[in-house]
Amino acid sequence: MDQSNVGLRARLVATGVDLVARQGADGLSLREIARQAGVSHGAPRRHFPTHQALLAAIAREGYRDLGRRVDELLADGDQDPYHLLLALSRRYLEFAQGNRGMFELMFRHDLLRGNQMGLREASVPLFEVLVDLVARARPARPGGPPAAVVAGALWANLHGLAQLRLWESLQLVTGVDEAEPLLRAALDAHLGPRDH
Amino acid sequence: MDQSNVGLRARLVATGVDLVARQGADGLSLREIARQAGVSHGAPRRHFPTHQALLAAIAREGYRDLGRRVDELLADGDQDPYHLLLALSRRYLEFAQGNRGMFELMFRHDLLRGNQMGLREASVPLFEVLVDLVARARPARPGGPPAAVVAGALWANLHGLAQLRLWESLQLVTGVDEAEPLLRAALDAHLGPRDH
DNA sequence: ACCCGTAGTAGACAGTGTCTACGGATCTCT
DNA sequence: AGAGATCCGTAGACACTGTCTACTACGGGT
């Protein structure tokens, strides 16, 4: 793919996305990205004030990618919110498993900390989808917590699953390799059990 | 605290624990730790083959600390498993909030990845406590998933909550600042609702 | 007395992120 | 058209990092 005249800024981000997929989250030094993009090590500074800012831009691309995969799902015809939630959750876990480097980058502590890079906001659209699905999937119970809270808890659960699974902690500790039963347990728990 | 003759290895770890509490997870360069411990930058290498190995040892101390706080809880007299689970969860969240640097270190992707540092195992004893409590708290239902699976899902939920709360994503996205309602939702979800 | 393994020092090396001075375009205004 | 300013990338310096390799001091065992 030739991207010689789309502007260096976009090229740097694209190079970073490529690099993190090929070499993992540790190969993303500022100078290496510049090298791969064919520019000098000082060039990125014109477009990103700091190394972390460039990393954040790359991570944002990861959020966009994840968002696209979820949207793709929603446009697929199936309208049952529970099924959609299940599929969405699987996508999240698959994304983490299949794009390990990017996933690690997206949730690096130093990038999220204090929201210096404005990276938190990148997950908002995804979360809105989640809230909507939760609201539709849950049996209307007037006394219960609001949908946003349930969605928050579910998101936390999903994210925790993805993380612990990536580190293989879950396998070590539960003896089960697959995330599916844990995922089903989580969904049933938050949404109430149903008949599959 | 004077620790001049407990062996350099232990002193380096202690220095690191101190340092991460004072300066955060980014101030933990090998050379800075050596400086704070009053030795040359080559000295740590006698006791830790690599920088990451030293960081892992420091992180392990974090897991031990967290474990102690949980044990403290279990020895407190209260025997109701649900209350204990609630208290344990709160401790987990408090620990993350109050020991931010250490928590970030404990879950740094590069330290956990591939379990190169044998760090995963450090969370096993904690998890065993969790499994035990879950088994006791859950109404015995023969058809349901085994306790280890529920405990795994709950742990993932708890950990996800701690993470997302640390970078304030939950507040941004749910509008609620406190983790308590989310925590209650999670516990009720995984263990079945009860009367408080 | 000798040797040897241990523990810490000191220097070198490649690599990193950031900063500054510089060069060459390109655009604008008179 | 000519001159000035602004943009964008280069090149080098700087302090700092993790790792590696001599080298030194010391202590105990045969």
Tab-separated table of C-alpha atoms in Angstrom, chain B residues 18 30 83 95 114 125 128 146 152 178:
chain	number	residue	atom	x	y	z
B	18	ASP	CA	8.626	2.780	48.267
B	30	LEU	CA	16.573	0.323	37.056
B	83	HIS	CA	-20.878	-9.845	53.339
B	95	PHE	CA	-6.421	-1.057	46.964
B	114	GLY	CA	3.535	-14.904	28.270
B	125	PRO	CA	-4.088	-17.647	46.607
B	128	GLU	CA	-8.779	-19.484	45.992
B	146	PRO	CA	-19.183	-24.724	38.867
B	152	GLY	CA	-13.681	-16.406	37.521
B	178	GLU	CA	-19.103	5.809	42.817
